[in-house]
Tab-separated table of C-alpha atoms in Angstrom:
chain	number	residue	atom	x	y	z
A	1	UNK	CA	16.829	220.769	74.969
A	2	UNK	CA	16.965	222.598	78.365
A	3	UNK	CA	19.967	222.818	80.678
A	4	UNK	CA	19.497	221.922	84.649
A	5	UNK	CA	21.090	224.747	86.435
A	6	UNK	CA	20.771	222.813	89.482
A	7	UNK	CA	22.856	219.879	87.816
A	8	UNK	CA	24.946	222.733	86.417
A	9	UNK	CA	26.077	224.192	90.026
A	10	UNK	CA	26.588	220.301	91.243
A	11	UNK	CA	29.494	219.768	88.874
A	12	UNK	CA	30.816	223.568	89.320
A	13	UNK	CA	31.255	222.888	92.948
A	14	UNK	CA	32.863	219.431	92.213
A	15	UNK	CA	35.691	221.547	90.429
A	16	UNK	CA	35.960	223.830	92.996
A	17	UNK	CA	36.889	221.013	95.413
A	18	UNK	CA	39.225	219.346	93.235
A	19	UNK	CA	41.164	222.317	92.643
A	20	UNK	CA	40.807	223.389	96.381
A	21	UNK	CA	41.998	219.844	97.552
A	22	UNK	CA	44.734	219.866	95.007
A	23	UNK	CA	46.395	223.131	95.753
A	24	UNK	CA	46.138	222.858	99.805
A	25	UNK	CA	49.015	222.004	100.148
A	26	UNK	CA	50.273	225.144	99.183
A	27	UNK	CA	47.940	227.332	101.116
A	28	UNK	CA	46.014	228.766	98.436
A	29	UNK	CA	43.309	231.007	99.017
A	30	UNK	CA	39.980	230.318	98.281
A	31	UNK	CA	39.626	229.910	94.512
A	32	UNK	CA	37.602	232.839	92.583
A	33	UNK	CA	35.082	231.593	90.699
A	34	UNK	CA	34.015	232.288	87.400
A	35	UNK	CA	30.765	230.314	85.726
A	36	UNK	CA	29.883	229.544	81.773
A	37	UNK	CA	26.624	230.142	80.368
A	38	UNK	CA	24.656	226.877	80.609
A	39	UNK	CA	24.372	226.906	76.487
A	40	UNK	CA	25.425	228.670	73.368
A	41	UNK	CA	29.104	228.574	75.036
A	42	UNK	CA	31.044	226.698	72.472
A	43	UNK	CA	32.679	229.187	69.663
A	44	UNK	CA	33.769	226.743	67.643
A	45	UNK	CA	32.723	222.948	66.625
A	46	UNK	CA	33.760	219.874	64.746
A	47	UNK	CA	31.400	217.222	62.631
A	48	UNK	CA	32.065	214.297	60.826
A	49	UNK	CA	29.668	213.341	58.352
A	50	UNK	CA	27.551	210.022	58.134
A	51	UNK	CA	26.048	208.798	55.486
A	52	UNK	CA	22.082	207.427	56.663
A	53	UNK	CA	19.150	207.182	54.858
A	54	UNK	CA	20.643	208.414	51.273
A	55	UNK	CA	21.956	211.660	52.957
A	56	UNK	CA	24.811	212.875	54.787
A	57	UNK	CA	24.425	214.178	58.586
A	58	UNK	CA	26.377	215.680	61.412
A	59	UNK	CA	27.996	212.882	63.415
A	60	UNK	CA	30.184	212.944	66.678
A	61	UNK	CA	31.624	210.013	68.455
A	62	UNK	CA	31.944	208.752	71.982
A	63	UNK	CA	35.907	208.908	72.895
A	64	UNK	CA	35.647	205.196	73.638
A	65	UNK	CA	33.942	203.720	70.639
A	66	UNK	CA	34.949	205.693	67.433
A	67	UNK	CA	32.583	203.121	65.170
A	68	UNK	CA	28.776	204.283	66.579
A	69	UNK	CA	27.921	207.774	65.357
A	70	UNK	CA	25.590	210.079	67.280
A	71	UNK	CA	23.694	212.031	65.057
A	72	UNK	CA	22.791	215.393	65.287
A	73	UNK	CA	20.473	218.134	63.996
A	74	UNK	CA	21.097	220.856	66.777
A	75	UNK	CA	24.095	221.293	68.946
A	76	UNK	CA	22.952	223.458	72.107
A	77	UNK	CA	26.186	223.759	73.832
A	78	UNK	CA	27.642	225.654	70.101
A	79	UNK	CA	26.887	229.173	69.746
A	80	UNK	CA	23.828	230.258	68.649
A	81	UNK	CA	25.403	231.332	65.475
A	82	UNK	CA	26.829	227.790	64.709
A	83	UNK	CA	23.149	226.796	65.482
A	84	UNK	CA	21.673	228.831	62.890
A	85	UNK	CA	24.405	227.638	60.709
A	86	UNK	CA	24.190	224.512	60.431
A	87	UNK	CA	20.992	223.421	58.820
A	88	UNK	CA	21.752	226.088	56.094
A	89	UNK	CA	24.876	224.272	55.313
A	90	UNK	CA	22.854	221.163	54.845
A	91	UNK	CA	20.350	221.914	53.199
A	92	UNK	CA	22.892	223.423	50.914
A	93	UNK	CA	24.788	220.412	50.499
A	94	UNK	CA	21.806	218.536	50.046
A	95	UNK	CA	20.768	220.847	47.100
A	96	UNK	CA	24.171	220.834	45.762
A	97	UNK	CA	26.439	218.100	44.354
A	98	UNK	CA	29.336	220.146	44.246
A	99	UNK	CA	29.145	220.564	47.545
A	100	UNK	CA	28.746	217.319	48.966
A	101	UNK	CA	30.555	214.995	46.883
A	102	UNK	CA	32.936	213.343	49.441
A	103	UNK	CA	32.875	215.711	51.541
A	104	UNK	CA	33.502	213.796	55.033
A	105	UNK	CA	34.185	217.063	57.604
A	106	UNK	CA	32.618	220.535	58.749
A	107	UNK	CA	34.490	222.509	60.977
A	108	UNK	CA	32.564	226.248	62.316
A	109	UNK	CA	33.982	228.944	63.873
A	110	UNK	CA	32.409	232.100	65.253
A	111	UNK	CA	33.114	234.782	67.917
A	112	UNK	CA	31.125	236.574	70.340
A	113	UNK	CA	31.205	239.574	67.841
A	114	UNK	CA	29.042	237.714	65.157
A	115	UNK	CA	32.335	236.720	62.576
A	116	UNK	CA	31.639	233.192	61.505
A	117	UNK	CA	34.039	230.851	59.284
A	118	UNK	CA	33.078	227.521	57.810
A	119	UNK	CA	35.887	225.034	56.576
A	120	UNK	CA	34.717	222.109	54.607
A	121	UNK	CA	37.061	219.124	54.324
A	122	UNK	CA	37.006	216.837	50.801
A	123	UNK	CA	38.093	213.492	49.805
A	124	UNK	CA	38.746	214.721	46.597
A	125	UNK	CA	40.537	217.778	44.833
A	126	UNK	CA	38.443	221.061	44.525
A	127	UNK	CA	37.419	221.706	40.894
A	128	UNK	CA	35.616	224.771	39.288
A	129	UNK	CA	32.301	223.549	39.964
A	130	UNK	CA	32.491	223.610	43.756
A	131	UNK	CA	34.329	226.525	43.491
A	132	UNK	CA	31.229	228.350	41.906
A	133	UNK	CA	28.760	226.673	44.662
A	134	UNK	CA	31.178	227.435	47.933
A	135	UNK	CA	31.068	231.517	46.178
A	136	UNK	CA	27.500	231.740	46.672
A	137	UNK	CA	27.330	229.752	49.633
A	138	UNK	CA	29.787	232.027	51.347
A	139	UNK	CA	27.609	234.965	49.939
A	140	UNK	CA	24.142	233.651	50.734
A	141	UNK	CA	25.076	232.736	54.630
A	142	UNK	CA	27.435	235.819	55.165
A	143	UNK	CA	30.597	233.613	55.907
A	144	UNK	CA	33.890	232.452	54.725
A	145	UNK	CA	34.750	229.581	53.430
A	146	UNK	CA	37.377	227.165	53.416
A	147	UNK	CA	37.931	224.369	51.488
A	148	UNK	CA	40.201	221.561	52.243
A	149	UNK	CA	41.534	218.694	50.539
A	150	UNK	CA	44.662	216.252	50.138
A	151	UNK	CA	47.466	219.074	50.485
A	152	UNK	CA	45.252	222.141	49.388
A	153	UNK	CA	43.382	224.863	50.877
A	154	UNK	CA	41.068	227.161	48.763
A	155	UNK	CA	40.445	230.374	51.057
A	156	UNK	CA	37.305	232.012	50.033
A	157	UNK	CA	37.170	235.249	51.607
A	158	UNK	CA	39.073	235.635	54.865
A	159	UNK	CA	40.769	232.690	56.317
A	160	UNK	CA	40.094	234.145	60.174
A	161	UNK	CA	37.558	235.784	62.051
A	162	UNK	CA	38.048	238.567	63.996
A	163	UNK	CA	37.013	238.813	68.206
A	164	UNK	CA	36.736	241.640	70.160
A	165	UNK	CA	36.594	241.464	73.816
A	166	UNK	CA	37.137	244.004	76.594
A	167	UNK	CA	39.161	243.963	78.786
A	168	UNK	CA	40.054	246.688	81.391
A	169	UNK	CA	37.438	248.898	79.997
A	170	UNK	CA	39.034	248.595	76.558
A	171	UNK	CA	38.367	246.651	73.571
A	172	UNK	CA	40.766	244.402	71.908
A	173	UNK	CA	40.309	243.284	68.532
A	174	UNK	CA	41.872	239.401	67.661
A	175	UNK	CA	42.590	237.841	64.682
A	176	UNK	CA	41.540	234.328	65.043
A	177	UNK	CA	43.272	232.039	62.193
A	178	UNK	CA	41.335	228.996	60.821
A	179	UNK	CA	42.829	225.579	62.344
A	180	UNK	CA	44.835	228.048	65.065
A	181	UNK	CA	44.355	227.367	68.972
A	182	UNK	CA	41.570	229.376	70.556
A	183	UNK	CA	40.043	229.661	73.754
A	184	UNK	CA	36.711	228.102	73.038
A	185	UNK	CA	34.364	229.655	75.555
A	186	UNK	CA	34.526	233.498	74.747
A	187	UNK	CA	32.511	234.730	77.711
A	188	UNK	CA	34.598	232.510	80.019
A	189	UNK	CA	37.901	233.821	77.724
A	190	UNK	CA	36.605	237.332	78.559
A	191	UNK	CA	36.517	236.579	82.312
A	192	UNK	CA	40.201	234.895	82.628
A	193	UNK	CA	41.152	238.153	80.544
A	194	UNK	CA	39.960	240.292	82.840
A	195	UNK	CA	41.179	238.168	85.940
A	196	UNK	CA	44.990	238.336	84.666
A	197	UNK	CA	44.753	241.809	84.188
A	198	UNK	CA	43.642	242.703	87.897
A	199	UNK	CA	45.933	240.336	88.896
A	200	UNK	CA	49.302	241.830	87.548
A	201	UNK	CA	48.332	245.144	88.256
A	202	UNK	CA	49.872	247.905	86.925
A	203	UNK	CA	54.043	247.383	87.474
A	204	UNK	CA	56.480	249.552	86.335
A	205	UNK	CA	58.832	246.685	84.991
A	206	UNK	CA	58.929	243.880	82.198
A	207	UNK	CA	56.777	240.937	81.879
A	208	UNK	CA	57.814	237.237	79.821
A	209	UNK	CA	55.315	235.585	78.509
A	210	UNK	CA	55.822	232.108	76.996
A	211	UNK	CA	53.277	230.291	75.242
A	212	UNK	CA	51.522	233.419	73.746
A	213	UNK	CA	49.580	231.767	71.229
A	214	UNK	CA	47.300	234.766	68.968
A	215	UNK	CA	48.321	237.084	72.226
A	216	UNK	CA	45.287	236.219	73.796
A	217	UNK	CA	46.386	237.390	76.884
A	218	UNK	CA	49.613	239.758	75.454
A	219	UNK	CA	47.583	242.466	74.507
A	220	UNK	CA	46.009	243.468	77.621
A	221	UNK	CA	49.115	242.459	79.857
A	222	UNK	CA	50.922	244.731	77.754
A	223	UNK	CA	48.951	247.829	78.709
A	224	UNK	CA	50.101	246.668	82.254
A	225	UNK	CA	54.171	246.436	82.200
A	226	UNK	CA	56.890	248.308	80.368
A	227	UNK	CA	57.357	246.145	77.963
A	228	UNK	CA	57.028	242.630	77.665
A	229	UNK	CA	59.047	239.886	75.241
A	230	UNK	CA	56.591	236.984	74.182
A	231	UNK	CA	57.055	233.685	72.495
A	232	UNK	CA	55.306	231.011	70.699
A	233	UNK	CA	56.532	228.316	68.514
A	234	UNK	CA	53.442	228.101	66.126
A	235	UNK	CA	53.973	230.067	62.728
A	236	UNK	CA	50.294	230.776	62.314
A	237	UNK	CA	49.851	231.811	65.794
A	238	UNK	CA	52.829	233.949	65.534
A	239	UNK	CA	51.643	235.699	62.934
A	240	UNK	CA	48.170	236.350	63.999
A	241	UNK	CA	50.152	237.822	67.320
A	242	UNK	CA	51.532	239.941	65.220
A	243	UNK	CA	48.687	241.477	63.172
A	244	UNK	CA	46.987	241.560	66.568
A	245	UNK	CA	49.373	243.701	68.498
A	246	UNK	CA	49.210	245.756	64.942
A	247	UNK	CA	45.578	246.110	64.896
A	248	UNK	CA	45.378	247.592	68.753
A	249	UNK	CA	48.674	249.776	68.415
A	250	UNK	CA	50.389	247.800	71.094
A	251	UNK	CA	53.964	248.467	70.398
A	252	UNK	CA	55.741	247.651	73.650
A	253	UNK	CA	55.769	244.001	72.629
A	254	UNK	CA	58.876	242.082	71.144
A	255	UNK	CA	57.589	238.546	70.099
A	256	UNK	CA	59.994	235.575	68.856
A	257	UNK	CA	59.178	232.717	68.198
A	258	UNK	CA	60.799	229.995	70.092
A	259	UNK	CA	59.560	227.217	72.489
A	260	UNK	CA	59.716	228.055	76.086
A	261	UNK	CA	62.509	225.374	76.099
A	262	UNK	CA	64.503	227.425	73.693
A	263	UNK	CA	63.621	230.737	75.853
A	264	UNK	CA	64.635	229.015	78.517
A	265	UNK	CA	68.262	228.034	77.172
A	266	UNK	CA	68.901	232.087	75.774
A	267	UNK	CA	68.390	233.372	79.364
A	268	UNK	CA	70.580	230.577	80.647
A	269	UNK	CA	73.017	231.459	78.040
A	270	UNK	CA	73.218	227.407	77.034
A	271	UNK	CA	73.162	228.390	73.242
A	272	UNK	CA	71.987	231.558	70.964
A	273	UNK	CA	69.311	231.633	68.636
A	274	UNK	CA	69.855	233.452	65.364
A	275	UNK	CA	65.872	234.085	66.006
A	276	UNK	CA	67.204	236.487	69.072
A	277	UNK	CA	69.499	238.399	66.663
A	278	UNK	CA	69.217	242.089	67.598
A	279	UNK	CA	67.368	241.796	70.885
A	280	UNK	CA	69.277	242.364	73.854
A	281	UNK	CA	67.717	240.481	76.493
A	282	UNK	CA	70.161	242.189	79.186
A	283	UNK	CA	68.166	245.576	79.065
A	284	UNK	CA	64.932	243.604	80.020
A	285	UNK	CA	64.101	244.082	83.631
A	286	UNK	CA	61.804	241.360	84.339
A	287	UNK	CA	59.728	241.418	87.070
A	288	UNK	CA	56.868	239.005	85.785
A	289	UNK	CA	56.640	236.093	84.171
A	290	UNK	CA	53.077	234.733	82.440
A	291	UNK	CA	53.035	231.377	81.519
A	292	UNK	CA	49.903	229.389	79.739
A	293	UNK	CA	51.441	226.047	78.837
A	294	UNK	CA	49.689	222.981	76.979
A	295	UNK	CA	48.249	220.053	79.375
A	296	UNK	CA	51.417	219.195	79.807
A	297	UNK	CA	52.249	221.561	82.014
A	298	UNK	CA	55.860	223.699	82.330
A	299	UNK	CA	59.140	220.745	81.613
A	300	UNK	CA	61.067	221.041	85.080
A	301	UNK	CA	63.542	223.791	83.490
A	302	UNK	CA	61.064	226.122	82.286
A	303	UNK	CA	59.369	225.679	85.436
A	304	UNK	CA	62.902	226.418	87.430
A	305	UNK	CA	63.614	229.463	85.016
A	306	UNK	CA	60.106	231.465	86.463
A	307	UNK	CA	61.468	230.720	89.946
A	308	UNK	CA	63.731	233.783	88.877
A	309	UNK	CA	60.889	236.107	88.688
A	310	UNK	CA	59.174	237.846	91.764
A	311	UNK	CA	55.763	236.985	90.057
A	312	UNK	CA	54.236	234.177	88.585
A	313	UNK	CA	51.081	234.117	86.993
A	314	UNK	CA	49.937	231.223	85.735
A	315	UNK	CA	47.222	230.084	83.468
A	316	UNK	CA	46.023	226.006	83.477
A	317	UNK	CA	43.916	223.781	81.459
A	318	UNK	CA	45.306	220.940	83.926
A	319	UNK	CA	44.885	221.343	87.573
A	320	UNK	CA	47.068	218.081	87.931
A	321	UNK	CA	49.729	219.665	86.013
A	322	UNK	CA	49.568	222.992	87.711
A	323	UNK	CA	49.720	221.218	91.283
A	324	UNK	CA	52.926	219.431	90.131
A	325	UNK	CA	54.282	222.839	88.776
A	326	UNK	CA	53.820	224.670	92.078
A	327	UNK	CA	55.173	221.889	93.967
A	328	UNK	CA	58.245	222.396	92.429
A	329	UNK	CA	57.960	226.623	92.965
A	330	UNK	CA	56.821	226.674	96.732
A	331	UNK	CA	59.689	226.784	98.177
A	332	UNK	CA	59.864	230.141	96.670
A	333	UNK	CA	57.028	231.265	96.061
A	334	UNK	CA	53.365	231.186	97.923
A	335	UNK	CA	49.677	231.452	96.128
A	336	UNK	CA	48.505	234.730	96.702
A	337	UNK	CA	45.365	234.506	93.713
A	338	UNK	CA	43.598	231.742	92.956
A	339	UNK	CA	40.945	231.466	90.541
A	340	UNK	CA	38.460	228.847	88.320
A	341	UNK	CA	37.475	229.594	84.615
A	342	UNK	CA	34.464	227.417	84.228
A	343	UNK	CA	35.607	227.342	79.968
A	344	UNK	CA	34.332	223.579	79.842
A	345	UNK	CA	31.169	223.176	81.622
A	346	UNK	CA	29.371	219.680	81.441
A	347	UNK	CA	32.896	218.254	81.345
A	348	UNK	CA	34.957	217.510	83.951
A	349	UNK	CA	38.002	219.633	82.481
A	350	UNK	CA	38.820	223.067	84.029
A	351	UNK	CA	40.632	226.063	83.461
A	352	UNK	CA	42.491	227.339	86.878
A	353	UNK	CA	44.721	230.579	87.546
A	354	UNK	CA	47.288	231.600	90.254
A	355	UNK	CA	49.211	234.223	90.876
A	356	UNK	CA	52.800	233.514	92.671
A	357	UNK	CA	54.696	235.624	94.842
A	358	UNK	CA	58.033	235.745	95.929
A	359	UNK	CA	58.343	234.576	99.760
């Protein structure tokens, strides 16, 4: 399968326009923008399997009709390590009864450094016998494995896999936990890293972060600001920030995790948290504020608490969202970055950045 690069610079400069006409009214700048490899992208993927012709086979659906699987041998948009991947897997399962007795889901994730994790998903419980045939699986592809069924999880060797992207002319090493959010597109991931970074610049005051996730972004802002305080409300990613800022010796980071809702009631001194206990949030001197919320966008108080701050840097996975967000801010504040992250190409979704300034 080949991938028109013509076609491919079409729908790039369709985003562009969107997000131009959607932030005019604000004055942006002219976006930044930064392009995805045509293939080999995707990090991580997601099968179902359908049963055809006495075997079972990689299926996805169309979002509109969940009942007509497409099936598929190859998936060129995937990494080239989930590529190689996956007939191995089959032709292991198809070899192996253990394996592939009700199994109904495949799940791979990789990195850009070569880690690769594969969690199979069961309609039954795990016994001895698949526990024997995942071991050598694991050993004969070089992987982990996970297996999954009703309420259990059998980890066989490491239950992430470990990125490392640089960033500032420095390499970060992540912890990526299985079923944890990632940014899917690591070149792209690398890109927005590096954007965000040159955007802050170096400051010599605090940065809050909300919606830190595995400290995707964290550990390089870090390097940029005094100190920052960071929160997330997922346990797993919360702990895979942790052994991240660990693992790269960042130690000017104090990470709690609450929603940005929560956050947002400590500063305004609505209630405490006993999560808070022991950290004075008086002695922070925030100048920053970096914010990477769900689809959703920021809820209107969040959004009012960054007003607060003389910079706003904000990361999107909806430009509709962010629009709204900055409608609320411009009185304030004015668009002095813009940039695209082309993390999703052949789709129309988009990743967008801005950096907001104080007026």
């Amino acid at each position: 399968m080949t991938f028109d690069s013509q076609a491919y610079a079409e729908q790039l400069e369709a985003k562009v326009t969107r997000l131009r006409d959607l932030l005019a009214p604000f004055d942006a700048p002219e976006p930044t923008v930064f392009d995805s490899p045509l293939q080999n992208f995707r990090l991580r993927a997601e099968f179902r399997l359908w049963r055809e012709g006495g075997d079972r086979h990689y299926a996805m659906f169309a979002q509109d009709d969940k009942r007509t699987p497409i099936l598929i041998e190859e998936f060129p948009i995937a990494s080239l390590r989930i590529n190689q991947l996956m007939p191995q897997l089959k032709a292991a399962w198809q070899a192996s009864s253990a394996l592939s007795h009700k199994l109904f889901q495949v799940e791979f994730l990789t990195t850009l450094s070569g880690d690769a994790m594969i969690t199979l998903c069961y309609h039954r419980p795990l016994d001895e016998h698949w526990h024997a045939a995942a071991t050598k699986l694991a050993a004969d592809l070089g992987v982990s494995i996970i297996g999954r069924s009703k309420g259990k999880r059998e980890v066989l060797g490491l239950d992430y896999v470990v990125e490392k992207l640089e960033v500032g002319g420095r390499t970060f090493s992540y912890r990526q936990p299985e079923g944890a959010f990632t940014q899917p597109n690591g070149t792209v991931n690398q890109k927005m890293l590096n954007w965000a970074y040159e955007a802050l610049g170096d400051r010599p005051d605090d940065l809050l972060e909300l919606y830190c996730g595995n400290g995707n972004f964290t550990l390089p802002l870090a390097t940029r600001v005094r100190k920052v305080l960071a929160t997330e409300i997922s346990k797993t990613s919360v702990n895979a920030a942790l052994s991240n800022l660990s693992e790269n010796a960042v130690d000017n980071v104090t990470l709690v995790r609450l929603s940005a809702e929560e956050l947002t009631e400590a500063l305004n001194e609505v209630r405490p948290f006993r999560r808070l206990q022991g950290i004075d949030l008086k002695s922070y001197e925030f100048g920053s504020v970096f914010v990477d919320p769900p689809r959703a966008g920021m809820d209107p108080d969040t959004c009012e608490l960054t007003r607060r701050f003389d910079n706003i840097l904000y990361i999107s996975c909806n430009p509709e969202t962010l629009a709204a967000n900055i409608a609320q801010l411009h009185d304030t504040h004015r668009i002095t970055k813009c940039a695209l992250f082309d993390q999703f190409p052949w789709t129309h979704h988009m990743e967008s950045g801005v950096l907001l300034t104080r007026r």
